Amino acid sequence: MPTTAATAVSLTAARQALKRYYGYDNFRPMQGDIIQSILGGQDTVVLMPTGGGKSVCFQIPAVVSEGVCVVVSPLIALMKDQVEALKANGIVAAYLNSSVGQSEANDIARAAVSGHLKLLYVSPEKLLSDGFLQFLTRVNVSIFAIDEAHCISSWGHDFRPEYTQLGTLRQHFPSTPIIALTATADRLTKRDIITQLKLHEPKVFLSSFDRPNINLLVRPGQDRIGQVLDYIGRHPNDAGIIYCLSRKSCETIAQKLQQKGIKAGYYHAGMTPNQRGSVQEAFLQDDLQVIVATIAFGMGIDKSNVRWVMHYNLPKNIEGYYQEIGRAGRDGAPATAILFYSFADVLSMREMVTKDVPARQAQLNTAKLERMQQFAEAASCRRRILLHYFSEDLGRDCGNCDICRNPPTTFDGTLLAQKALSASARAQQRVAINLLIDILRGMRNQAVLQGGYDQLKTYGAGQDLPYLDWYSYVHQMLNDGLFYIAYEEGYALKITERGQQVLKGQLPVSLKKFQVAEKTEKPTRAGKKAAAEAAAVAAGSPEARLFERLRQLRKRIADEQGVPPYVVFSDATLQEMAREQPTSRVAMLSISGVGMKKFETYGEAFIEAIIQHGPPRAVPAEDEADDLPSRPPFTDDFGPAKEKSAPAKGATEEATIELHRQGLNLTQIAQQRGLALSTVQGHLERAYAKGQALRLHEFLSDSDLAAIAAARAQLGPGAGLRDLFDHLREKYDYFQLRLAGIRAQRGK
Ligand code: ADP
Ligand code: ZN
């Protein structure tokens, strides 16, 4: 579209509005063009991934245009969320649906007619109900925005029959531009949107579906719960969703997390709407850190600070997987997606997707599952594989997936492969993967002995390798086409033509070294300690501590105002505040996400918290604080922090002091930090000796101090701690005695 003088002016106005209301300096790719299109009066279709920034595309035109933008949105919770977010930005908005009472609805209607309202959200039922379209003729409607427009398509997974009637809008309002937005990009959906809404020569914007801020990880599916606990332990303040298959496993996983003191809830279709609603609400408010859910959870929540999503089981296709991981990191800040994968998952999922469905559907489902499996077993950049699936080419490796970060090394695996092939051949190609591995490893279990496999020449030929290594190599051989699985014969492995060639020494085999073995085993004591300490380093960096403080302030404000914390400020905004530490109006307004209204409402409180926190404290050189990774809480790796294996002593001490300042008692600190009580006490003593303030009265009353001082005086200068301890008849422990001693010295 040629840029006319008028649209140039309005684009400038749009940019100013973006800064003023949202606190953002620049449009994201395409947002500017989309806004220009709609301001030019054109019908517009926007296909953009979740978190891409669709809302701004119609909200900004609504703000800079005369009249009211009517937004059609399918879910009540979503409407409420968006209207709250708009209000927090100082934009006049309201919603009408079945949950709104008559008198409030009348007020809203008046505001719409008077033009005071900028955006009016309505459910499709409301829009199409008797008299509403009639009412709208009295309103100066600037734009119709159809959100979640894929609901119009019967091809899609969220089909809503009411949406199909939205075509009547075009008849009633022939010259009002319509913008349709969705995160579903397939061809059929796009066609349905355009034809059913009767859009007039629409401009279509298809943005990249890449979500570069999401770190993609696949983990072997062993000791899943241990891995989950380990991850949450390293990210104690990050909200996340765990998807799993059954209601039952939702409940048991949530229970296991709760037992470890993690605020976790579960969500599945077997609960009453009320129960589900309150779990969802608690998650939005950051009162629950983790939700364990079946796939039903997530549609209709806008929570932008979901920092991680895990798939406890293999999803049945890439569409579903991508949609679910898309719920992480909508604010654009770093986020993580973790998929647990084992071949057994493929087998059980295969049964699920082929059971009780027509043969053609079963075929399609199997093909989709195979693509999912390929993704999980990939040896090249995972993001490229995902985007290829959606017909998009990244053109380079992403650098933010486990394969890119830790490329597998290959080795000549011909001999290994021959051992496996030979064992299979000698077992008449009747054994499935697990039994084959048992034979190779020389196990003496029932299956092996019953089959007489301990008599084979290849029995025990691979006993030098652990189970998981063999497991990986046999799967690689499957992927490489040396074996195939005869599903109808109890999943027996069969040797292919290619496999025969390898067996005869006519074809070499290259295998990827199995690397994650040690991480899949139960964390060792040392590993656990390293993990706890790495987390301590993370929690101890000045920036992370300020972030935590701001996060708590955000939570308090959100609770007071009855809005979700991310409506106050996003994680991305808080992270920038923690980094930049703005203490003036100008500096605060330059933080991305701080608009005028938010500055007026919250600016003071956040500036005050930053000032109170003080400048980043100079830490003595011995503490090696300079070596700390700059933003450790946001690295997402299961292994100990790579940047630094041994944690700085001073930093872990500071993390303890910070918790003490926040009012936690010794036991709570020890628990939260995974440290022994004595270690925590040692931290407090050292800090106190260095001159830091403690809440001493939590450990010693004035009369305690007096009694200890008196005993010390009585025993004389030569007495040691042990003497003091005995003299006071073990009334005080060594920690208390040492604190009293430090205090006596400090007093001088
Ligand atoms: P979608 O509706 O496409 O899922 P949203 O409209 O909710 O995405 O936007 C996702 C996040 O990105 C929100 O936190 C939003 O405020 C933020 N955002 C949108 N546009 C910009 C921008 N131009 N600059 C910075 N952040 C933006
Ligand atoms: Zn990659």
XYZ file of C-alpha atoms in Angstrom, residues 17 44 179 189 273 291-292 331 342 423 516 549 618 654 721:
15
model
C 0.712 5.931 21.315
C -6.602 -7.160 7.193
C -9.088 -7.154 11.112
C -7.995 -21.854 8.004
C -15.699 -25.679 36.280
C 0.208 -26.314 37.055
C 0.197 -29.954 36.072
C 6.575 -11.489 27.176
C 11.440 -42.308 25.572
C 22.425 -60.690 18.558
C 23.446 -37.296 28.638
C 12.496 -7.765 45.315
C 30.805 -3.722 46.214
C 24.463 -13.131 50.611
C 33.474 -21.529 73.723
